[in-house]
Short mmCIF file of C-alpha atoms and ligand atoms in Angstrom, two decimals:
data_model
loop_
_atom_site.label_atom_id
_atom_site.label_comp_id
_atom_site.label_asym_id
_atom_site.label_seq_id
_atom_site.Cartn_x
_atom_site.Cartn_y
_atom_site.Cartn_z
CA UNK A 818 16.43 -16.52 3.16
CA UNK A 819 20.05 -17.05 4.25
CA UNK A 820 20.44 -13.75 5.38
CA UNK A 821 16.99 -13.01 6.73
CA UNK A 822 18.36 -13.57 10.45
CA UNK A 823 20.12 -10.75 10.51
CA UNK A 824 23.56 -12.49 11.35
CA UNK A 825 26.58 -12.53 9.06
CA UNK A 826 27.24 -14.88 6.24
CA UNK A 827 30.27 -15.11 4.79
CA UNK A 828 30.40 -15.46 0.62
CA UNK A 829 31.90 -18.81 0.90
CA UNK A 830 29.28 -20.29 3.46
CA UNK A 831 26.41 -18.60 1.32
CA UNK A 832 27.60 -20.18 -2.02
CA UNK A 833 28.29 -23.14 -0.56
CA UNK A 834 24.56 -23.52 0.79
CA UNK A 835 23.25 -22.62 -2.32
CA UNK A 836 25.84 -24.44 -4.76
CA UNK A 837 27.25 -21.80 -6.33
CA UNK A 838 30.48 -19.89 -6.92
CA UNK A 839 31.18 -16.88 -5.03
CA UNK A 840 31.48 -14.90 -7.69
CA UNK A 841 28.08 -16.25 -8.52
CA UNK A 842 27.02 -15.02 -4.54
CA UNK A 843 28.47 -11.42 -5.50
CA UNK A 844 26.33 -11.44 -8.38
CA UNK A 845 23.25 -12.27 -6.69
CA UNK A 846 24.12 -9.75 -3.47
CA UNK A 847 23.96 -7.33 -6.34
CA UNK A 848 21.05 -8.05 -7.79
CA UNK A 849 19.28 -7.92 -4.58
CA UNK A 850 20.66 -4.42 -3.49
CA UNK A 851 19.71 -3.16 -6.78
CA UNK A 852 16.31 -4.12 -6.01
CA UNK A 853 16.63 -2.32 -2.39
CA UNK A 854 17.32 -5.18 -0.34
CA UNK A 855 19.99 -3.44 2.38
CA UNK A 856 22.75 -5.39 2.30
CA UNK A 857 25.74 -4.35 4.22
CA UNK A 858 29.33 -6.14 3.17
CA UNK A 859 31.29 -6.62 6.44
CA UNK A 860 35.34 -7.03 5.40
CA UNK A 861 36.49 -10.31 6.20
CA UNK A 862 33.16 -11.35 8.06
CA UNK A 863 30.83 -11.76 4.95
CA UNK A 864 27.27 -10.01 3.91
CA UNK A 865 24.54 -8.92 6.36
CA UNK A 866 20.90 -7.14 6.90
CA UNK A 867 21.00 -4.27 8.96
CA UNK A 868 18.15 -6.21 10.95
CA UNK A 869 16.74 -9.31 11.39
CA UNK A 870 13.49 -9.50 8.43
CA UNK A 871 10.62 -12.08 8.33
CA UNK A 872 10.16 -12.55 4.99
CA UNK A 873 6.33 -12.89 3.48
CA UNK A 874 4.96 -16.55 3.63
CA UNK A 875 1.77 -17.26 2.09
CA UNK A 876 1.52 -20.26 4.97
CA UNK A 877 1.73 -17.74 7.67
CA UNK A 878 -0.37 -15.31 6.29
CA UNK A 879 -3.52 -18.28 6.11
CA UNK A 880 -2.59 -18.95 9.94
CA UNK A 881 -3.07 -15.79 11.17
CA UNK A 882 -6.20 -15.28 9.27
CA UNK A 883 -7.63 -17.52 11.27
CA UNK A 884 -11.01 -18.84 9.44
CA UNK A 885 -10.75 -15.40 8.05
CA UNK A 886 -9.18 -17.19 5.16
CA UNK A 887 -12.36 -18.46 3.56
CA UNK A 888 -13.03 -15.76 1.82
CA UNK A 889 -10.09 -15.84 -0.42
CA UNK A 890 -9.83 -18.72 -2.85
CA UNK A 891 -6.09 -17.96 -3.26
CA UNK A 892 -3.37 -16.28 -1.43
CA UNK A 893 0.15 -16.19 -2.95
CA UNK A 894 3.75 -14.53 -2.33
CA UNK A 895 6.10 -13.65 -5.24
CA UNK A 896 9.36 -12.86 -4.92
CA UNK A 897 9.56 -10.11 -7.28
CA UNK A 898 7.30 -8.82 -10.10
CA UNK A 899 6.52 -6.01 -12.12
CA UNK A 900 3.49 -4.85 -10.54
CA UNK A 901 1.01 -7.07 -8.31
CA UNK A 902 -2.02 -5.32 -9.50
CA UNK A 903 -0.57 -5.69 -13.09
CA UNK A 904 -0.27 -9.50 -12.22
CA UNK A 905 -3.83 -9.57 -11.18
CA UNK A 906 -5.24 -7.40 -14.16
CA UNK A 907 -3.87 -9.93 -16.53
CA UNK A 908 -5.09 -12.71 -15.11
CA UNK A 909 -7.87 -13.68 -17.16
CA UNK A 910 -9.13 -16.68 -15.32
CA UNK A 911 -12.82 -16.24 -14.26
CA UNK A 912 -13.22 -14.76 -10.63
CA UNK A 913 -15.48 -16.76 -8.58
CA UNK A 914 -13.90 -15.79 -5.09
CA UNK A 915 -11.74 -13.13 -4.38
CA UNK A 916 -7.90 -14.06 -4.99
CA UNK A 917 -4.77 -11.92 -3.00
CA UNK A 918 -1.33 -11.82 -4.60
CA UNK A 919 1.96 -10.54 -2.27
CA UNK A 920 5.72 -9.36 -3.44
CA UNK A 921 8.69 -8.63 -1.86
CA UNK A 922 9.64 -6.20 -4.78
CA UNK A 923 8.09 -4.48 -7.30
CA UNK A 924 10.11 -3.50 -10.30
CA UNK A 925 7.33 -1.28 -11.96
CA UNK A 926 5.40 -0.20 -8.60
CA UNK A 927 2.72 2.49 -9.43
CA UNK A 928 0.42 5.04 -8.64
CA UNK A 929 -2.41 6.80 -10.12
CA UNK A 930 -1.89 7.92 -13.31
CA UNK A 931 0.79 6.19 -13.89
CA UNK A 932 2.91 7.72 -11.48
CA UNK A 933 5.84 5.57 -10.04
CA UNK A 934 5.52 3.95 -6.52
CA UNK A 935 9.21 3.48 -4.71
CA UNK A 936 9.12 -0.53 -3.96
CA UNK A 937 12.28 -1.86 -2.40
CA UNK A 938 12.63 -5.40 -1.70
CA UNK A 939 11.39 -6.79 1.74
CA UNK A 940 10.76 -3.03 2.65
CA UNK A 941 7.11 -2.88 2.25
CA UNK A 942 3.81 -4.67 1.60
CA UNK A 943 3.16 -4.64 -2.07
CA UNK A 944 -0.73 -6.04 -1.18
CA UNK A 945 -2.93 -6.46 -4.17
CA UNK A 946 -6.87 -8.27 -4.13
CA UNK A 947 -8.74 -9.18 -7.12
CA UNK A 948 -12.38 -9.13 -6.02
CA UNK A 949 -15.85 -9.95 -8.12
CA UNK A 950 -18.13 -6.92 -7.45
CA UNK A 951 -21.92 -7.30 -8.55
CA UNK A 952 -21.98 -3.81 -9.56
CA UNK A 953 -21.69 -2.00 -12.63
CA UNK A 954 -18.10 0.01 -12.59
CA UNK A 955 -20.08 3.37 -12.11
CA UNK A 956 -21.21 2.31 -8.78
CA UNK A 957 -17.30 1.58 -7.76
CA UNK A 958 -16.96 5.52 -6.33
CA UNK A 959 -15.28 5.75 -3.49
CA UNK A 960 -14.36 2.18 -3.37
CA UNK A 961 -10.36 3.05 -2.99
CA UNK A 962 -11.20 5.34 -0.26
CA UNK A 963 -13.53 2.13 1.64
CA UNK A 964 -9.89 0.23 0.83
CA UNK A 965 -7.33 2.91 2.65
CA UNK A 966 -9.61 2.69 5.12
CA UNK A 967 -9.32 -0.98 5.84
CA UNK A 968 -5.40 -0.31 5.44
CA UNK A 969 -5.37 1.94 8.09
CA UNK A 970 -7.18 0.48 10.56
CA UNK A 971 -5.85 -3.15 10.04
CA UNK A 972 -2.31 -0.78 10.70
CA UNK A 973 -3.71 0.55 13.78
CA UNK A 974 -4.83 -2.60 15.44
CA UNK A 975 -0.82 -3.80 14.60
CA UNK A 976 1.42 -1.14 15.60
CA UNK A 977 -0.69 1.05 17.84
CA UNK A 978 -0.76 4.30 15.38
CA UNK A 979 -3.12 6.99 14.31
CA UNK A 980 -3.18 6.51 10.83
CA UNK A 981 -4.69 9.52 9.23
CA UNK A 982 -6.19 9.21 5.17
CA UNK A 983 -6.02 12.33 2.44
CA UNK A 984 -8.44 12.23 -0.24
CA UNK A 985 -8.97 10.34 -2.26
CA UNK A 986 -6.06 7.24 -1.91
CA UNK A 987 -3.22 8.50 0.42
CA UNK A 988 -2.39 7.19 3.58
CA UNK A 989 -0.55 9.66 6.34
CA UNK A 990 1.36 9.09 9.71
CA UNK A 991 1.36 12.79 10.62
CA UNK A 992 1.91 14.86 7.81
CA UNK A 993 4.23 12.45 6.12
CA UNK A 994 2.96 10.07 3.44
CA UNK A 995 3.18 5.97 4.54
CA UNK A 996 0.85 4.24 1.71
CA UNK A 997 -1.33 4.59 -0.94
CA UNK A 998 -4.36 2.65 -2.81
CA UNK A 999 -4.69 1.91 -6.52
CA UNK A 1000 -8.31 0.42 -7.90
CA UNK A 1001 -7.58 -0.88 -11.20
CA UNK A 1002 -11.17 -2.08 -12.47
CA UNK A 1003 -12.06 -4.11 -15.69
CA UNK A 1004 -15.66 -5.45 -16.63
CA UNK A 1005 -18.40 -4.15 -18.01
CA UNK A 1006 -20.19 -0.90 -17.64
CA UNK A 1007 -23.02 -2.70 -16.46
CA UNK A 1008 -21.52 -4.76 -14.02
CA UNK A 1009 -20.48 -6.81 -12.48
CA UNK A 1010 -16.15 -6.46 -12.66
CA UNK A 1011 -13.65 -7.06 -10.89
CA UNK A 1012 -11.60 -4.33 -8.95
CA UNK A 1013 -7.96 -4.83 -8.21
CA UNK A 1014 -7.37 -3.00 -5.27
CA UNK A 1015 -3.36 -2.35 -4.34
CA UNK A 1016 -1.79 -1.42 -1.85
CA UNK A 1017 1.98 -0.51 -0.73
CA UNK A 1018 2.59 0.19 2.50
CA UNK A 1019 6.26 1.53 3.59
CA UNK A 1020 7.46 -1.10 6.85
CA UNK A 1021 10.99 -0.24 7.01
CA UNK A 1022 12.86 1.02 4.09
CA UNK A 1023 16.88 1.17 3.82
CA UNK A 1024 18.66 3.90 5.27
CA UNK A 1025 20.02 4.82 1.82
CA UNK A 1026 16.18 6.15 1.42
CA UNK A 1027 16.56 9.40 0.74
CA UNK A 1028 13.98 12.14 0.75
CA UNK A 1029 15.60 12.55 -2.94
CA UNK A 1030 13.90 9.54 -4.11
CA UNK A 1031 10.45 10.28 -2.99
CA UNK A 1032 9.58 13.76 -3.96
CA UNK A 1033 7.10 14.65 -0.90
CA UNK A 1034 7.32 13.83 2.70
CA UNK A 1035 7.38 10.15 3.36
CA UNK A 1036 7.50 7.56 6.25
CA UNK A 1037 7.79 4.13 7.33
CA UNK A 1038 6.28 2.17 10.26
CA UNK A 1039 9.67 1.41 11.66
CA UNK A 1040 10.26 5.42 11.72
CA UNK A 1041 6.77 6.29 12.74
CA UNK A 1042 6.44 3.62 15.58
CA UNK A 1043 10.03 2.16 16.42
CA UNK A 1044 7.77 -1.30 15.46
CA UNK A 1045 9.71 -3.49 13.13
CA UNK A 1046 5.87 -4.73 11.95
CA UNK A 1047 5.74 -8.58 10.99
CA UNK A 1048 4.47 -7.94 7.60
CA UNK A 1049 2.77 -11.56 7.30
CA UNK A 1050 0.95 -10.49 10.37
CA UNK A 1051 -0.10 -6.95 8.74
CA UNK A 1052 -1.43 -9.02 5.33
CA UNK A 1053 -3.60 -11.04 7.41
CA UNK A 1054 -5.30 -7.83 9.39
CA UNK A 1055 -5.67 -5.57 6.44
CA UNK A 1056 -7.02 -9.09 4.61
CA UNK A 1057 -9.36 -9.59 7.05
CA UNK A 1058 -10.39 -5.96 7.17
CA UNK A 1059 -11.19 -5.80 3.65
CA UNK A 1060 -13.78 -9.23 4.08
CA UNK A 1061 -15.54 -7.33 6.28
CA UNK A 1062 -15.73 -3.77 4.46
CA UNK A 1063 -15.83 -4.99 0.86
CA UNK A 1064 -19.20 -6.93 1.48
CA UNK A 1065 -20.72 -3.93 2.74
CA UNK A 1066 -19.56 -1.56 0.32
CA UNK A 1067 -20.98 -3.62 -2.43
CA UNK A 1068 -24.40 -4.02 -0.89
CA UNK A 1069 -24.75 -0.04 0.74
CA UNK A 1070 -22.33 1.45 -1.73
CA UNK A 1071 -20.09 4.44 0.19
CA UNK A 1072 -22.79 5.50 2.81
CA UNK A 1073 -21.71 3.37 5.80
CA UNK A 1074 -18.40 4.43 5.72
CA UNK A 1075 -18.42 8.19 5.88
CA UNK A 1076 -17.92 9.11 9.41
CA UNK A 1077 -15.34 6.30 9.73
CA UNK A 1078 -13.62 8.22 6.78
CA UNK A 1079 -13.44 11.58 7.62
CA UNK A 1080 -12.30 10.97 11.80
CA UNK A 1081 -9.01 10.27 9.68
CA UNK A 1082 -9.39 12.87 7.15
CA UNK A 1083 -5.84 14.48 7.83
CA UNK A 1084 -7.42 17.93 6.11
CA UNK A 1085 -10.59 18.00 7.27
CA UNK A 1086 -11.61 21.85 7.99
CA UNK A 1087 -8.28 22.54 6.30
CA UNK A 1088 -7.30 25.45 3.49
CA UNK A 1089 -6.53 23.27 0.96
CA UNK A 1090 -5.44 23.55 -2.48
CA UNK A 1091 -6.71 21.56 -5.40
CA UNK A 1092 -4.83 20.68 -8.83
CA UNK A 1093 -7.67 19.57 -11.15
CA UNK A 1094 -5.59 19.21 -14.28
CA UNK A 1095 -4.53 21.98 -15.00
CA UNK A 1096 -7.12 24.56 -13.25
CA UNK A 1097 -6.25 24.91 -9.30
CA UNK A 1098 -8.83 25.81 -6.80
CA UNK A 1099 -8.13 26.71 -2.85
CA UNK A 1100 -11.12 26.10 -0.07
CA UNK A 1101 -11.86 24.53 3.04
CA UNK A 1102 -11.88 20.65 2.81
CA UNK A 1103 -14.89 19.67 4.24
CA UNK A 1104 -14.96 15.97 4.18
CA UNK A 1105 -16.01 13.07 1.97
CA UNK A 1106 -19.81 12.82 0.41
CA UNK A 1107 -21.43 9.67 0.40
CA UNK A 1108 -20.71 9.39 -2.64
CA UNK A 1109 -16.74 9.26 -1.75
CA UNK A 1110 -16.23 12.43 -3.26
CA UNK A 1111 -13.99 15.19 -2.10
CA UNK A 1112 -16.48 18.10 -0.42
CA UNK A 1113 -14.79 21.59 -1.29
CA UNK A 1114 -15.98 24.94 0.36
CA UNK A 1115 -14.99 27.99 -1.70
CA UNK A 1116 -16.51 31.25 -0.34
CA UNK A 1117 -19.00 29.74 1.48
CA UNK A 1118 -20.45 27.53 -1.42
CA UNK A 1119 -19.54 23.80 -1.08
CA UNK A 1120 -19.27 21.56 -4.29
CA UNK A 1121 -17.98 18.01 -4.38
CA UNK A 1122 -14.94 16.67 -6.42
CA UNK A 1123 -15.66 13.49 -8.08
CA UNK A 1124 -12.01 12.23 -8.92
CA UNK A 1125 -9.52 12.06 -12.09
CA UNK A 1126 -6.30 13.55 -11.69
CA UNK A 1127 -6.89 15.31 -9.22
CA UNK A 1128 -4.21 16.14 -6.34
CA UNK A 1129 -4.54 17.99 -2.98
CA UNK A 1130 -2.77 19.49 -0.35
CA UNK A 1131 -2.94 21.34 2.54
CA UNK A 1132 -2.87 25.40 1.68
CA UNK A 1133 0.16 26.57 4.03
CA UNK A 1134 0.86 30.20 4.15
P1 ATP B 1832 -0.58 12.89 -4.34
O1 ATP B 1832 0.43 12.11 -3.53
O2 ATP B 1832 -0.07 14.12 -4.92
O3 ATP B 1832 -1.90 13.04 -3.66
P2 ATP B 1832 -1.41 10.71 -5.71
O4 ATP B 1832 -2.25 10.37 -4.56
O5 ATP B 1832 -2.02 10.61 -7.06
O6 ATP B 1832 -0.84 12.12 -5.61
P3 ATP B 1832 -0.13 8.32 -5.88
O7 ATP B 1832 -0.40 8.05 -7.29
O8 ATP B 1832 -0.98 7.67 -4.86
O9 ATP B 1832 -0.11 9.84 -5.63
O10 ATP B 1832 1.37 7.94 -5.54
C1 ATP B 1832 2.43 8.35 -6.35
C2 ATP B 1832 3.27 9.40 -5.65
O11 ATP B 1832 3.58 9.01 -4.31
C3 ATP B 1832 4.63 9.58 -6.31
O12 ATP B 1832 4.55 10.56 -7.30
C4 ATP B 1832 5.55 9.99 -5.15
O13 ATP B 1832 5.44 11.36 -4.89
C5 ATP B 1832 4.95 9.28 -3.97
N1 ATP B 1832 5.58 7.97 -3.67
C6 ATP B 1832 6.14 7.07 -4.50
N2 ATP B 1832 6.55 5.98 -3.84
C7 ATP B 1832 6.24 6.19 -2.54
C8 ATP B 1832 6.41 5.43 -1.34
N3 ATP B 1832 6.97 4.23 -1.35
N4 ATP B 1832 5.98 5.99 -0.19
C9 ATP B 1832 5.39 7.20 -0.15
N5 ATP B 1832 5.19 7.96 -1.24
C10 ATP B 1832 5.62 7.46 -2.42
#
C-alpha cells in the first residue's frame, strides 16, 4: 500500500510506517518481488513501482457495481492465495447466492488440466465466482465458453478493445493470448452444483515478463491498449456481465449465446489443427454448436468436439 503511488520510499520511511526494522523492509521487498510485484531499488532514494497501481478493494468493487451488487452475497479481496478457485472449491458452506473471491497473487495459478497459469502480484485479475446452478453437471457444456464471453465483453466496454475468444476457454487480443477461463464444478450428477468459474486476466505484467516464462504468445492490456485498466473497475463489469449471462445460460442452456460467440471466434473459417490426446486432426473451424462444442470440418464432413484435453491452433503453413 505504501508504495502503490508510484513515488519513492525510502527503507527507513517504509519501516518506520510499518514498525519494523529495515532489514525487516528488505525482507518483505523480497518477498513481494518474488511474488512478481515490480519493485525497482533506487540507490540512495529508496524502493519504487515502475507505475502508479490501484490495488483491488472489495469496497470499490461494490460501488461500481452499482445495485449490480445484489446478486452476490459476498465479494472479497485476498492478498495472496494458492488458487482462488481452489479457495472457492473448498469452501463447503452451503451456496444460497452466488459468492466472488479476488487476489492480488496466486501462488498455484492454473489452467486446465492442471496446467500452470503465470500470476504475478498486482499484475492481473485472478477473478473467481462460486455460483448455485439448478442443473445437473451434464447440462454445464459450454458454460466456460458463456463465461469468456462475459470476460471479454465486460473488457471491451473498459478499455475500448476487440477481444477475440479461441475454443473452448482462451481469451485473444490479436493473435496473442490475454486470459483464460477455468469451470471447476462439484455436485451431483443430477444437479443442481455449483460451478467455480475463474478467471485471470493479464493488466500489466513486469517488464522482467519474458516470453520465456509463458510458452505461447501472450499479452497484457497495458501492451494491447496503452490503458493502465483500474482493475476494481474491470471486476465490477465482468461481475456484472456474468449476472446477466449466467441467469440465462441456466434457464436456455448454450443456445442464446452462439452468434455472440463465434463474432469473436479468432479461428472461425480457419485451418486449424486439433490435439485430442494424443490423436491430432487438421480442418476448417467452423464455429461453436449450441451445444458449446467445437464444430470441425474435415473434407467436407463437419463433426463437433465436445471437450477434454483438447488443444487447438491455427494450422499455419
Ligand atoms: P491452449 O492454450 O493450448 O489452448 P489451454 O486452453 O488448455 O491450452 P489453459 O489451461 O487455459 O490452456 O492455460 C494454460 C496455458 O496458458 C499454459 O500452459 C501457458 O501456455 C499459458 N499461460 C500461463 N499463464 C499465462 C498467462 N498469465 N497469460 C497467458 N497465457 C498463460
Amino acid at each position: 500500500e505504501i508504495l502503490a503511488d508510484g513515488e519513492p520510499h525510502s527503507g527507513e520511511d517504509i519501516g518506520s510506517r510499518l514498525g519494523v526494522s529495515r532489514a525487516a523492509v528488505w525482507k518483505l521487498v523480497d518477498q513481494a518481488r518474488r511474488a512478481g510485484l515490480d519493485i525497482r531499488a533506487l540507490p540512495g532514494a529508496g524502493y519504487r513501482l515502475p507505475a502508479p497501481l490501484t490495488l483491488l478493494d472489495a469496497g470499490r468493487i461494490s460501488e461500481a457495481l452499482g445495485t449490480d451488487v445484489h446478486h452476490y452475497r459476498r465479494l472479497e479481496v485476498r492478498l495472496a492465495t494458492g488458487s482462488t478457485n481452489q479457495d472457492l472449491l473448498q469452501d463447503s458452506a452451503p451456496l444460497d447466492h452466488p459468492v466472488a473471491l479476488l487476489a492480488e497473487h496466486q501462488s498455484a495459478g492454473r489452467g486446465r488440466r492442471g496446467r500452470h497459469w503465470l500470476s504475478p502480484m498486482g499484475a492481473s485479475l485472478y477473478l473467481s465466482v462460486a455460483w448455485p446452478l439448478g442443473v445437473p453437471v451434464a447440462g454445464l457444456s459450454g458454460l466456460s465458453l458463456v463465461a469468456g464471453l462475459a470476460v471479454a465483453e465486460a473488457v471491451d466496454q473498459i478499455c475500448d478493445l476487440q477481444v477475440g475468444l479461441k475454443w473452448p476457454n482462451d481469451l485473444y487480443v490479436g493473435r496473442r493470448k490475454i486470459g483464460g477461463i477455468l469451470v471447476e464444478v462439484s455436485g451431483s450428477p443430477e444437479g443442481p452444483c455449483k460451478a467455480v468459474i475463474g478467471s485471470g486476466l493479464n493488466c500489466r505484467f513486469p517488464e522482467g515478463v519474458e516470453d520465456t516464462d509463458i510458452d505461447q504468445p501472450w499479452t497484457d492490456l497495458y501492451r494491447a491498449s496503452g490503458i493502465a485498466v483500474d482493475r476494481n473497475q474491470l471486476a465490477a463489469a465482468i461481475l456484472a456481465q456474468y449476472a446477466r449471462d449466467l441467469p440465462v445460460f441456466e434457464r436456455d442452456g448454450f443456445t442464446p449465446f452462439v452468434e455472440r460467440w463465434n463474432r469473436r471466434d479468432i479461428l472461425l473459417d480457419q485451418p486449424v489443427i486439433l490435439q485430442l490426446g494424443q490423436e491430432s486432426a487438421t480442418g476448417i473451424a467452423r464455429g461453436v454448436s449450441e451445444l458449446g462444442a467445437l464444430v470441425l470440418e474435415e473434407n467436407g464432413r463437419r463433426r463437433s468436439i465436445a471437450g477434454g484435453d483438447v488443444s487447438l491452433r491455427p494450422d499455419r503453413p
